[in-house]
Amino acid sequence: MELMHGKDFDGQDPTGWLMSEKLDGFRAAWDGEFLYSKGGGWFMEPDWFAAGLPAGVALDCELWLGRGTLRRLNSRVQRSHDDWRGIRLMVFDVIGPGTAEDRQAQLAALTLPAHCAKVITTTCQGRAHLRRFAASIISVGGEGAMVRRPGSPYKPGRSSDLLKVKVPSLV
């Protein structure tokens, strides 16, 4: 399952775009039955981790342990499928038809297990809002922000409908 990947922000007007934190974890996809890495391999998550994930609904997500924990996450995911305590499945999109707003509504309607979280999206009010948002994330050890064009479809591969903002001074 190929995922949608963002391009670097290059000055577009972000007003009205959906924005969220850019997480530093392992990109994953839930296909409604199994959890895959962005490269297509299976994660060997414990049964309790997959329990309660929605059957038949494909999700674009990230395995995340917290800001600044990528090495620890890598060690835990690779070393033992039993040591997934504290790992969260951060869900930021439904893989399927519809606009970005339609898919966010579908996501909001899902009941996910406690170790999962729906990534909160906010509507961007303009460049200054995005700059402040990205800077606030970076100031506490995060990577930056992601912005998703309103009305956009889910398109596997690199897309200018999804942008990464890692340097807020460029906004």
PDB file of N, CA and C in Angstrom, residues 21-126:
ATOM      1  N   GLU A  21       0.835  18.608  13.560  1.00  0.00           N
ATOM      2  CA  GLU A  21       2.254  18.423  13.863  1.00  0.00           C
ATOM      3  C   GLU A  21       2.847  17.368  12.940  1.00  0.00           C
ATOM      4  N   LYS A  22       4.088  17.614  12.497  1.00  0.00           N
ATOM      5  CA  LYS A  22       4.856  16.603  11.760  1.00  0.00           C
ATOM      6  C   LYS A  22       5.526  15.728  12.799  1.00  0.00           C
ATOM      7  N   LEU A  23       5.139  14.470  12.839  1.00  0.00           N
ATOM      8  CA  LEU A  23       5.638  13.551  13.855  1.00  0.00           C
ATOM      9  C   LEU A  23       6.921  12.869  13.391  1.00  0.00           C
ATOM     10  N   ASP A  24       7.804  12.616  14.336  1.00  0.00           N
ATOM     11  CA  ASP A  24       9.073  11.947  14.061  1.00  0.00           C
ATOM     12  C   ASP A  24       8.977  10.527  14.597  1.00  0.00           C
ATOM     13  N   GLY A  25       8.450   9.636  13.763  1.00  0.00           N
ATOM     14  CA  GLY A  25       8.279   8.242  14.151  1.00  0.00           C
ATOM     15  C   GLY A  25       8.423   7.359  12.934  1.00  0.00           C
ATOM     16  N   PHE A  26       7.749   6.234  12.946  1.00  0.00           N
ATOM     17  CA  PHE A  26       7.752   5.328  11.802  1.00  0.00           C
ATOM     18  C   PHE A  26       6.426   5.428  11.093  1.00  0.00           C
ATOM     19  N   ARG A  27       6.476   5.817   9.840  1.00  0.00           N
ATOM     20  CA  ARG A  27       5.278   5.908   9.027  1.00  0.00           C
ATOM     21  C   ARG A  27       4.697   4.518   8.850  1.00  0.00           C
ATOM     22  N   ALA A  28       3.395   4.420   8.926  1.00  0.00           N
ATOM     23  CA  ALA A  28       2.731   3.125   8.846  1.00  0.00           C
ATOM     24  C   ALA A  28       1.392   3.260   8.147  1.00  0.00           C
ATOM     25  N   ALA A  29       0.885   2.147   7.713  1.00  0.00           N
ATOM     26  CA  ALA A  29      -0.457   2.079   7.128  1.00  0.00           C
ATOM     27  C   ALA A  29      -1.165   0.881   7.717  1.00  0.00           C
ATOM     28  N   TRP A  30      -2.378   1.083   8.165  1.00  0.00           N
ATOM     29  CA  TRP A  30      -3.263   0.007   8.587  1.00  0.00           C
ATOM     30  C   TRP A  30      -4.187  -0.243   7.407  1.00  0.00           C
ATOM     31  N   ASP A  31      -4.188  -1.461   6.870  1.00  0.00           N
ATOM     32  CA  ASP A  31      -5.024  -1.736   5.692  1.00  0.00           C
ATOM     33  C   ASP A  31      -6.386  -2.311   6.055  1.00  0.00           C
ATOM     34  N   GLY A  32      -6.717  -2.302   7.341  1.00  0.00           N
ATOM     35  CA  GLY A  32      -7.968  -2.875   7.802  1.00  0.00           C
ATOM     36  C   GLY A  32      -7.769  -4.252   8.384  1.00  0.00           C
ATOM     37  N   GLU A  33      -6.528  -4.793   8.215  1.00  0.00           N
ATOM     38  CA  GLU A  33      -6.222  -6.120   8.739  1.00  0.00           C
ATOM     39  C   GLU A  33      -4.793  -6.200   9.291  1.00  0.00           C
ATOM     40  N   PHE A  34      -3.839  -5.535   8.608  1.00  0.00           N
ATOM     41  CA  PHE A  34      -2.434  -5.599   8.996  1.00  0.00           C
ATOM     42  C   PHE A  34      -1.828  -4.205   9.032  1.00  0.00           C
ATOM     43  N   LEU A  35      -0.741  -4.078   9.797  1.00  0.00           N
ATOM     44  CA  LEU A  35       0.003  -2.832   9.899  1.00  0.00           C
ATOM     45  C   LEU A  35       1.283  -2.961   9.086  1.00  0.00           C
ATOM     46  N   TYR A  36       1.468  -2.043   8.125  1.00  0.00           N
ATOM     47  CA  TYR A  36       2.607  -2.077   7.216  1.00  0.00           C
ATOM     48  C   TYR A  36       3.508  -0.872   7.433  1.00  0.00           C
ATOM     49  N   SER A  37       4.789  -1.046   7.096  1.00  0.00           N
ATOM     50  CA  SER A  37       5.714   0.081   7.078  1.00  0.00           C
ATOM     51  C   SER A  37       5.556   0.808   5.745  1.00  0.00           C
ATOM     52  N   LYS A  38       6.111   2.022   5.660  1.00  0.00           N
ATOM     53  CA  LYS A  38       5.980   2.773   4.400  1.00  0.00           C
ATOM     54  C   LYS A  38       6.681   2.058   3.255  1.00  0.00           C
ATOM     55  N   GLY A  39       7.642   1.186   3.565  1.00  0.00           N
ATOM     56  CA  GLY A  39       8.325   0.414   2.531  1.00  0.00           C
ATOM     57  C   GLY A  39       7.575  -0.836   2.112  1.00  0.00           C
ATOM     58  N   GLY A  40       6.470  -1.140   2.782  1.00  0.00           N
ATOM     59  CA  GLY A  40       5.643  -2.276   2.416  1.00  0.00           C
ATOM     60  C   GLY A  40       5.816  -3.506   3.287  1.00  0.00           C
ATOM     61  N   GLY A  41       6.806  -3.492   4.190  1.00  0.00           N
ATOM     62  CA  GLY A  41       6.986  -4.635   5.088  1.00  0.00           C
ATOM     63  C   GLY A  41       5.983  -4.606   6.220  1.00  0.00           C
ATOM     64  N   TRP A  42       5.747  -5.749   6.819  1.00  0.00           N
ATOM     65  CA  TRP A  42       4.824  -5.840   7.942  1.00  0.00           C
ATOM     66  C   TRP A  42       5.534  -5.482   9.227  1.00  0.00           C
ATOM     67  N   PHE A  43       4.826  -4.777  10.088  1.00  0.00           N
ATOM     68  CA  PHE A  43       5.304  -4.622  11.454  1.00  0.00           C
ATOM     69  C   PHE A  43       4.887  -5.874  12.205  1.00  0.00           C
ATOM     70  N   MET A  44       5.671  -6.264  13.159  1.00  0.00           N
ATOM     71  CA  MET A  44       5.357  -7.440  13.963  1.00  0.00           C
ATOM     72  C   MET A  44       4.786  -6.995  15.303  1.00  0.00           C
ATOM     73  N   GLU A  45       3.718  -6.215  15.238  1.00  0.00           N
ATOM     74  CA  GLU A  45       3.090  -5.696  16.455  1.00  0.00           C
ATOM     75  C   GLU A  45       2.416  -6.810  17.224  1.00  0.00           C
ATOM     76  N   PRO A  46       2.371  -6.683  18.541  1.00  0.00           N
ATOM     77  CA  PRO A  46       1.673  -7.701  19.326  1.00  0.00           C
ATOM     78  C   PRO A  46       0.170  -7.679  19.042  1.00  0.00           C
ATOM     79  N   ASP A  47      -0.467  -8.794  19.307  1.00  0.00           N
ATOM     80  CA  ASP A  47      -1.911  -8.913  19.045  1.00  0.00           C
ATOM     81  C   ASP A  47      -2.704  -7.830  19.757  1.00  0.00           C
ATOM     82  N   TRP A  48      -2.349  -7.504  21.008  1.00  0.00           N
ATOM     83  CA  TRP A  48      -3.104  -6.503  21.753  1.00  0.00           C
ATOM     84  C   TRP A  48      -3.033  -5.141  21.071  1.00  0.00           C
ATOM     85  N   PHE A  49      -1.939  -4.877  20.343  1.00  0.00           N
ATOM     86  CA  PHE A  49      -1.783  -3.580  19.685  1.00  0.00           C
ATOM     87  C   PHE A  49      -2.755  -3.446  18.507  1.00  0.00           C
ATOM     88  N   ALA A  50      -2.932  -4.516  17.754  1.00  0.00           N
ATOM     89  CA  ALA A  50      -3.840  -4.485  16.596  1.00  0.00           C
ATOM     90  C   ALA A  50      -5.303  -4.645  17.001  1.00  0.00           C
ATOM     91  N   ALA A  51      -5.550  -5.178  18.186  1.00  0.00           N
ATOM     92  CA  ALA A  51      -6.926  -5.397  18.641  1.00  0.00           C
ATOM     93  C   ALA A  51      -7.675  -4.063  18.714  1.00  0.00           C
ATOM     94  N   GLY A  52      -8.826  -4.035  18.121  1.00  0.00           N
ATOM     95  CA  GLY A  52      -9.658  -2.832  18.170  1.00  0.00           C
ATOM     96  C   GLY A  52      -9.439  -1.869  17.021  1.00  0.00           C
ATOM     97  N   LEU A  53      -8.399  -2.095  16.213  1.00  0.00           N
ATOM     98  CA  LEU A  53      -8.242  -1.242  15.032  1.00  0.00           C
ATOM     99  C   LEU A  53      -9.362  -1.574  14.051  1.00  0.00           C
ATOM    100  N   PRO A  54      -9.856  -0.585  13.320  1.00  0.00           N
ATOM    101  CA  PRO A  54     -11.051  -0.818  12.499  1.00  0.00           C
ATOM    102  C   PRO A  54     -10.814  -1.776  11.339  1.00  0.00           C
ATOM    103  N   ALA A  55     -11.617  -2.811  11.262  1.00  0.00           N
ATOM    104  CA  ALA A  55     -11.555  -3.760  10.153  1.00  0.00           C
ATOM    105  C   ALA A  55     -12.107  -3.090   8.899  1.00  0.00           C
ATOM    106  N   GLY A  56     -11.437  -3.303   7.799  1.00  0.00           N
ATOM    107  CA  GLY A  56     -11.930  -2.795   6.528  1.00  0.00           C
ATOM    108  C   GLY A  56     -11.733  -1.306   6.302  1.00  0.00           C
ATOM    109  N   VAL A  57     -11.037  -0.613   7.197  1.00  0.00           N
ATOM    110  CA  VAL A  57     -10.772   0.820   7.026  1.00  0.00           C
ATOM    111  C   VAL A  57      -9.263   1.016   6.939  1.00  0.00           C
ATOM    112  N   ALA A  58      -8.800   1.623   5.857  1.00  0.00           N
ATOM    113  CA  ALA A  58      -7.370   1.858   5.674  1.00  0.00           C
ATOM    114  C   ALA A  58      -6.993   3.202   6.296  1.00  0.00           C
ATOM    115  N   LEU A  59      -5.943   3.189   7.111  1.00  0.00           N
ATOM    116  CA  LEU A  59      -5.513   4.388   7.825  1.00  0.00           C
ATOM    117  C   LEU A  59      -4.058   4.723   7.527  1.00  0.00           C
ATOM    118  N   ASP A  60      -3.782   5.997   7.358  1.00  0.00           N
ATOM    119  CA  ASP A  60      -2.432   6.526   7.214  1.00  0.00           C
ATOM    120  C   ASP A  60      -2.014   6.973   8.608  1.00  0.00           C
ATOM    121  N   CYS A  61      -0.929   6.434   9.129  1.00  0.00           N
ATOM    122  CA  CYS A  61      -0.577   6.683  10.521  1.00  0.00           C
ATOM    123  C   CYS A  61       0.932   6.693  10.739  1.00  0.00           C
ATOM    124  N   GLU A  62       1.291   6.845  11.989  1.00  0.00           N
ATOM    125  CA  GLU A  62       2.680   6.905  12.402  1.00  0.00           C
ATOM    126  C   GLU A  62       2.802   6.199  13.748  1.00  0.00           C
ATOM    127  N   LEU A  63       3.757   5.271  13.847  1.00  0.00           N
ATOM    128  CA  LEU A  63       4.104   4.721  15.152  1.00  0.00           C
ATOM    129  C   LEU A  63       4.960   5.761  15.837  1.00  0.00           C
ATOM    130  N   TRP A  64       4.607   6.116  17.060  1.00  0.00           N
ATOM    131  CA  TRP A  64       5.240   7.259  17.734  1.00  0.00           C
ATOM    132  C   TRP A  64       5.391   6.966  19.208  1.00  0.00           C
ATOM    133  N   LEU A  65       6.541   7.319  19.737  1.00  0.00           N
ATOM    134  CA  LEU A  65       6.814   7.126  21.158  1.00  0.00           C
ATOM    135  C   LEU A  65       6.923   8.462  21.875  1.00  0.00           C
ATOM    136  N   GLY A  66       7.021   9.545  21.115  1.00  0.00           N
ATOM    137  CA  GLY A  66       7.146  10.885  21.679  1.00  0.00           C
ATOM    138  C   GLY A  66       8.219  11.663  20.937  1.00  0.00           C
ATOM    139  N   ARG A  67       8.280  12.931  21.209  1.00  0.00           N
ATOM    140  CA  ARG A  67       9.285  13.781  20.565  1.00  0.00           C
ATOM    141  C   ARG A  67      10.682  13.378  21.027  1.00  0.00           C
ATOM    142  N   GLY A  68      11.608  13.320  20.078  1.00  0.00           N
ATOM    143  CA  GLY A  68      12.992  13.010  20.394  1.00  0.00           C
ATOM    144  C   GLY A  68      13.252  11.563  20.773  1.00  0.00           C
ATOM    145  N   THR A  69      12.362  10.650  20.390  1.00  0.00           N
ATOM    146  CA  THR A  69      12.501   9.249  20.811  1.00  0.00           C
ATOM    147  C   THR A  69      12.654   8.279  19.635  1.00  0.00           C
ATOM    148  N   LEU A  70      13.016   8.768  18.463  1.00  0.00           N
ATOM    149  CA  LEU A  70      13.049   7.906  17.281  1.00  0.00           C
ATOM    150  C   LEU A  70      13.995   6.716  17.464  1.00  0.00           C
ATOM    151  N   ARG A  71      15.168   6.932  18.020  1.00  0.00           N
ATOM    152  CA  ARG A  71      16.109   5.819  18.225  1.00  0.00           C
ATOM    153  C   ARG A  71      15.526   4.767  19.180  1.00  0.00           C
ATOM    154  N   ARG A  72      14.920   5.234  20.255  1.00  0.00           N
ATOM    155  CA  ARG A  72      14.320   4.315  21.217  1.00  0.00           C
ATOM    156  C   ARG A  72      13.159   3.554  20.571  1.00  0.00           C
ATOM    157  N   LEU A  73      12.363   4.264  19.775  1.00  0.00           N
ATOM    158  CA  LEU A  73      11.258   3.615  19.058  1.00  0.00           C
ATOM    159  C   LEU A  73      11.799   2.548  18.127  1.00  0.00           C
ATOM    160  N   ASN A  74      12.831   2.872  17.375  1.00  0.00           N
ATOM    161  CA  ASN A  74      13.432   1.926  16.440  1.00  0.00           C
ATOM    162  C   ASN A  74      13.894   0.668  17.172  1.00  0.00           C
ATOM    163  N   SER A  75      14.571   0.858  18.274  1.00  0.00           N
ATOM    164  CA  SER A  75      15.065  -0.270  19.057  1.00  0.00           C
ATOM    165  C   SER A  75      13.920  -1.144  19.547  1.00  0.00           C
ATOM    166  N   ARG A  76      12.865  -0.537  20.042  1.00  0.00           N
ATOM    167  CA  ARG A  76      11.741  -1.291  20.593  1.00  0.00           C
ATOM    168  C   ARG A  76      10.966  -2.026  19.512  1.00  0.00           C
ATOM    169  N   VAL A  77      10.758  -1.377  18.384  1.00  0.00           N
ATOM    170  CA  VAL A  77       9.976  -2.010  17.310  1.00  0.00           C
ATOM    171  C   VAL A  77      10.780  -3.145  16.671  1.00  0.00           C
ATOM    172  N   GLN A  78      12.088  -2.956  16.522  1.00  0.00           N
ATOM    173  CA  GLN A  78      12.923  -3.967  15.869  1.00  0.00           C
ATOM    174  C   GLN A  78      13.275  -5.132  16.795  1.00  0.00           C
ATOM    175  N   ARG A  79      13.468  -4.837  18.064  1.00  0.00           N
ATOM    176  CA  ARG A  79      13.997  -5.829  19.000  1.00  0.00           C
ATOM    177  C   ARG A  79      12.964  -6.864  19.424  1.00  0.00           C
ATOM    178  N   SER A  80      11.812  -6.424  19.774  1.00  0.00           N
ATOM    179  CA  SER A  80      10.859  -7.359  20.363  1.00  0.00           C
ATOM    180  C   SER A  80       9.435  -6.898  20.105  1.00  0.00           C
ATOM    181  N   HIS A  81       8.641  -7.787  19.581  1.00  0.00           N
ATOM    182  CA  HIS A  81       7.250  -7.393  19.354  1.00  0.00           C
ATOM    183  C   HIS A  81       6.460  -7.346  20.649  1.00  0.00           C
ATOM    184  N   ASP A  82       7.069  -7.749  21.757  1.00  0.00           N
ATOM    185  CA  ASP A  82       6.368  -7.687  23.035  1.00  0.00           C
ATOM    186  C   ASP A  82       6.581  -6.364  23.765  1.00  0.00           C
ATOM    187  N   ASP A  83       7.564  -5.583  23.337  1.00  0.00           N
ATOM    188  CA  ASP A  83       7.905  -4.354  24.063  1.00  0.00           C
ATOM    189  C   ASP A  83       7.330  -3.122  23.351  1.00  0.00           C
ATOM    190  N   TRP A  84       6.044  -3.127  23.116  1.00  0.00           N
ATOM    191  CA  TRP A  84       5.386  -2.009  22.436  1.00  0.00           C
ATOM    192  C   TRP A  84       4.647  -1.114  23.420  1.00  0.00           C
ATOM    193  N   ARG A  85       4.859  -1.333  24.730  1.00  0.00           N
ATOM    194  CA  ARG A  85       4.212  -0.472  25.723  1.00  0.00           C
ATOM    195  C   ARG A  85       4.621   0.981  25.487  1.00  0.00           C
ATOM    196  N   GLY A  86       3.670   1.868  25.506  1.00  0.00           N
ATOM    197  CA  GLY A  86       3.943   3.296  25.336  1.00  0.00           C
ATOM    198  C   GLY A  86       3.980   3.757  23.893  1.00  0.00           C
ATOM    199  N   ILE A  87       4.073   2.814  22.962  1.00  0.00           N
ATOM    200  CA  ILE A  87       4.053   3.192  21.541  1.00  0.00           C
ATOM    201  C   ILE A  87       2.618   3.529  21.174  1.00  0.00           C
ATOM    202  N   ARG A  88       2.460   4.645  20.499  1.00  0.00           N
ATOM    203  CA  ARG A  88       1.125   5.084  20.071  1.00  0.00           C
ATOM    204  C   ARG A  88       1.028   4.957  18.557  1.00  0.00           C
ATOM    205  N   LEU A  89      -0.145   4.682  18.082  1.00  0.00           N
ATOM    206  CA  LEU A  89      -0.424   4.711  16.653  1.00  0.00           C
ATOM    207  C   LEU A  89      -1.164   6.016  16.400  1.00  0.00           C
ATOM    208  N   MET A  90      -0.461   6.986  15.860  1.00  0.00           N
ATOM    209  CA  MET A  90      -1.024   8.309  15.611  1.00  0.00           C
ATOM    210  C   MET A  90      -1.633   8.294  14.208  1.00  0.00           C
ATOM    211  N   VAL A  91      -2.925   8.489  14.130  1.00  0.00           N
ATOM    212  CA  VAL A  91      -3.663   8.363  12.866  1.00  0.00           C
ATOM    213  C   VAL A  91      -3.981   9.754  12.329  1.00  0.00           C
ATOM    214  N   PHE A  92      -3.538  10.032  11.082  1.00  0.00           N
ATOM    215  CA  PHE A  92      -3.798  11.361  10.549  1.00  0.00           C
ATOM    216  C   PHE A  92      -4.607  11.400   9.267  1.00  0.00           C
ATOM    217  N   ASP A  93      -4.949  10.257   8.694  1.00  0.00           N
ATOM    218  CA  ASP A  93      -5.800  10.306   7.499  1.00  0.00           C
ATOM    219  C   ASP A  93      -6.420   8.935   7.274  1.00  0.00           C
ATOM    220  N   VAL A  94      -7.524   8.939   6.562  1.00  0.00           N
ATOM    221  CA  VAL A  94      -8.143   7.725   6.059  1.00  0.00           C
ATOM    222  C   VAL A  94      -7.675   7.595   4.619  1.00  0.00           C
ATOM    223  N   ILE A  95      -7.209   6.428   4.251  1.00  0.00           N
ATOM    224  CA  ILE A  95      -6.752   6.192   2.878  1.00  0.00           C
ATOM    225  C   ILE A  95      -7.974   5.781   2.070  1.00  0.00           C
ATOM    226  N   GLY A  96      -8.370   6.629   1.160  1.00  0.00           N
ATOM    227  CA  GLY A  96      -9.546   6.309   0.366  1.00  0.00           C
ATOM    228  C   GLY A  96     -10.066   7.527  -0.361  1.00  0.00           C
ATOM    229  N   PRO A  97     -11.262   7.417  -0.929  1.00  0.00           N
ATOM    230  CA  PRO A  97     -11.832   8.512  -1.706  1.00  0.00           C
ATOM    231  C   PRO A  97     -12.321   9.652  -0.823  1.00  0.00           C
ATOM    232  N   GLY A  98     -12.620  10.742  -1.460  1.00  0.00           N
ATOM    233  CA  GLY A  98     -13.167  11.901  -0.759  1.00  0.00           C
ATOM    234  C   GLY A  98     -12.127  12.992  -0.598  1.00  0.00           C
ATOM    235  N   THR A  99     -12.603  14.142  -0.209  1.00  0.00           N
ATOM    236  CA  THR A  99     -11.710  15.283   0.010  1.00  0.00           C
ATOM    237  C   THR A  99     -11.013  15.128   1.362  1.00  0.00           C
ATOM    238  N   ALA A 100     -10.008  15.962   1.594  1.00  0.00           N
ATOM    239  CA  ALA A 100      -9.314  15.947   2.882  1.00  0.00           C
ATOM    240  C   ALA A 100     -10.309  16.141   4.020  1.00  0.00           C
ATOM    241  N   GLU A 101     -11.273  17.015   3.843  1.00  0.00           N
ATOM    242  CA  GLU A 101     -12.281  17.277   4.875  1.00  0.00           C
ATOM    243  C   GLU A 101     -13.194  16.066   5.084  1.00  0.00           C
ATOM    244  N   ASP A 102     -13.584  15.390   3.989  1.00  0.00           N
ATOM    245  CA  ASP A 102     -14.410  14.180   4.092  1.00  0.00           C
ATOM    246  C   ASP A 102     -13.672  13.098   4.879  1.00  0.00           C
ATOM    247  N   ARG A 103     -12.390  12.936   4.558  1.00  0.00           N
ATOM    248  CA  ARG A 103     -11.604  11.899   5.225  1.00  0.00           C
ATOM    249  C   ARG A 103     -11.382  12.236   6.700  1.00  0.00           C
ATOM    250  N   GLN A 104     -11.218  13.532   7.020  1.00  0.00           N
ATOM    251  CA  GLN A 104     -11.078  13.925   8.429  1.00  0.00           C
ATOM    252  C   GLN A 104     -12.378  13.648   9.190  1.00  0.00           C
ATOM    253  N   ALA A 105     -13.517  13.848   8.544  1.00  0.00           N
ATOM    254  CA  ALA A 105     -14.805  13.540   9.184  1.00  0.00           C
ATOM    255  C   ALA A 105     -14.932  12.029   9.426  1.00  0.00           C
ATOM    256  N   GLN A 106     -14.493  11.225   8.459  1.00  0.00           N
ATOM    257  CA  GLN A 106     -14.503   9.769   8.636  1.00  0.00           C
ATOM    258  C   GLN A 106     -13.610   9.379   9.816  1.00  0.00           C
ATOM    259  N   LEU A 107     -12.450   9.990   9.880  1.00  0.00           N
ATOM    260  CA  LEU A 107     -11.509   9.716  10.965  1.00  0.00           C
ATOM    261  C   LEU A 107     -12.109  10.104  12.317  1.00  0.00           C
ATOM    262  N   ALA A 108     -12.744  11.256  12.372  1.00  0.00           N
ATOM    263  CA  ALA A 108     -13.346  11.727  13.623  1.00  0.00           C
ATOM    264  C   ALA A 108     -14.444  10.771  14.110  1.00  0.00           C
ATOM    265  N   ALA A 109     -15.117  10.094  13.182  1.00  0.00           N
ATOM    266  CA  ALA A 109     -16.214   9.201  13.546  1.00  0.00           C
ATOM    267  C   ALA A 109     -15.733   7.831  14.035  1.00  0.00           C
ATOM    268  N   LEU A 110     -14.455   7.517  13.823  1.00  0.00           N
ATOM    269  CA  LEU A 110     -13.934   6.211  14.234  1.00  0.00           C
ATOM    270  C   LEU A 110     -13.718   6.156  15.738  1.00  0.00           C
ATOM    271  N   THR A 111     -13.984   5.000  16.292  1.00  0.00           N
ATOM    272  CA  THR A 111     -13.639   4.723  17.677  1.00  0.00           C
ATOM    273  C   THR A 111     -12.385   3.860  17.640  1.00  0.00           C
ATOM    274  N   LEU A 112     -11.290   4.428  18.121  1.00  0.00           N
ATOM    275  CA  LEU A 112     -10.007   3.733  18.088  1.00  0.00           C
ATOM    276  C   LEU A 112      -9.639   3.250  19.482  1.00  0.00           C
ATOM    277  N   PRO A 113      -8.814   2.186  19.573  1.00  0.00           N
ATOM    278  CA  PRO A 113      -8.384   1.718  20.890  1.00  0.00           C
ATOM    279  C   PRO A 113      -7.546   2.768  21.620  1.00  0.00           C
ATOM    280  N   ALA A 114      -7.393   2.598  22.913  1.00  0.00           N
ATOM    281  CA  ALA A 114      -6.754   3.610  23.763  1.00  0.00           C
ATOM    282  C   ALA A 114      -5.320   3.945  23.369  1.00  0.00           C
ATOM    283  N   HIS A 115      -4.586   3.003  22.787  1.00  0.00           N
ATOM    284  CA  HIS A 115      -3.199   3.287  22.420  1.00  0.00           C
ATOM    285  C   HIS A 115      -3.093   4.021  21.076  1.00  0.00           C
ATOM    286  N   CYS A 116      -4.208   4.317  20.496  1.00  0.00           N
ATOM    287  CA  CYS A 116      -4.232   5.071  19.235  1.00  0.00           C
ATOM    288  C   CYS A 116      -4.705   6.492  19.514  1.00  0.00           C
ATOM    289  N   ALA A 117      -4.333   7.383  18.641  1.00  0.00           N
ATOM    290  CA  ALA A 117      -4.793   8.765  18.769  1.00  0.00           C
ATOM    291  C   ALA A 117      -5.034   9.321  17.381  1.00  0.00           C
ATOM    292  N   LYS A 118      -6.084  10.102  17.277  1.00  0.00           N
ATOM    293  CA  LYS A 118      -6.346  10.821  16.033  1.00  0.00           C
ATOM    294  C   LYS A 118      -5.539  12.111  16.114  1.00  0.00           C
ATOM    295  N   VAL A 119      -4.749  12.361  15.092  1.00  0.00           N
ATOM    296  CA  VAL A 119      -3.942  13.576  15.078  1.00  0.00           C
ATOM    297  C   VAL A 119      -4.874  14.765  14.895  1.00  0.00           C
ATOM    298  N   ILE A 120      -4.702  15.742  15.742  1.00  0.00           N
ATOM    299  CA  ILE A 120      -5.566  16.920  15.716  1.00  0.00           C
ATOM    300  C   ILE A 120      -5.161  17.822  14.563  1.00  0.00           C
ATOM    301  N   THR A 121      -6.124  18.176  13.753  1.00  0.00           N
ATOM    302  CA  THR A 121      -5.872  19.134  12.681  1.00  0.00           C
ATOM    303  C   THR A 121      -6.584  20.439  13.009  1.00  0.00           C
ATOM    304  N   THR A 122      -5.968  21.502  12.564  1.00  0.00           N
ATOM    305  CA  THR A 122      -6.482  22.845  12.766  1.00  0.00           C
ATOM    306  C   THR A 122      -6.497  23.530  11.412  1.00  0.00           C
ATOM    307  N   THR A 123      -7.455  24.381  11.177  1.00  0.00           N
ATOM    308  CA  THR A 123      -7.470  25.140   9.930  1.00  0.00           C
ATOM    309  C   THR A 123      -6.515  26.313  10.052  1.00  0.00           C
ATOM    310  N   CYS A 124      -5.613  26.413   9.111  1.00  0.00           N
ATOM    311  CA  CYS A 124      -4.608  27.471   9.118  1.00  0.00           C
ATOM    312  C   CYS A 124      -5.242  28.808   8.720  1.00  0.00           C
ATOM    313  N   GLN A 125      -4.937  29.825   9.489  1.00  0.00           N
ATOM    314  CA  GLN A 125      -5.487  31.167   9.242  1.00  0.00           C
ATOM    315  C   GLN A 125      -4.567  32.037   8.381  1.00  0.00           C
ATOM    316  N   GLY A 126      -3.410  31.513   7.995  1.00  0.00           N
ATOM    317  CA  GLY A 126      -2.499  32.276   7.143  1.00  0.00           C
ATOM    318  C   GLY A 126      -1.038  31.996   7.501  1.00  0.00           C
TER     319      GLY A 126
END
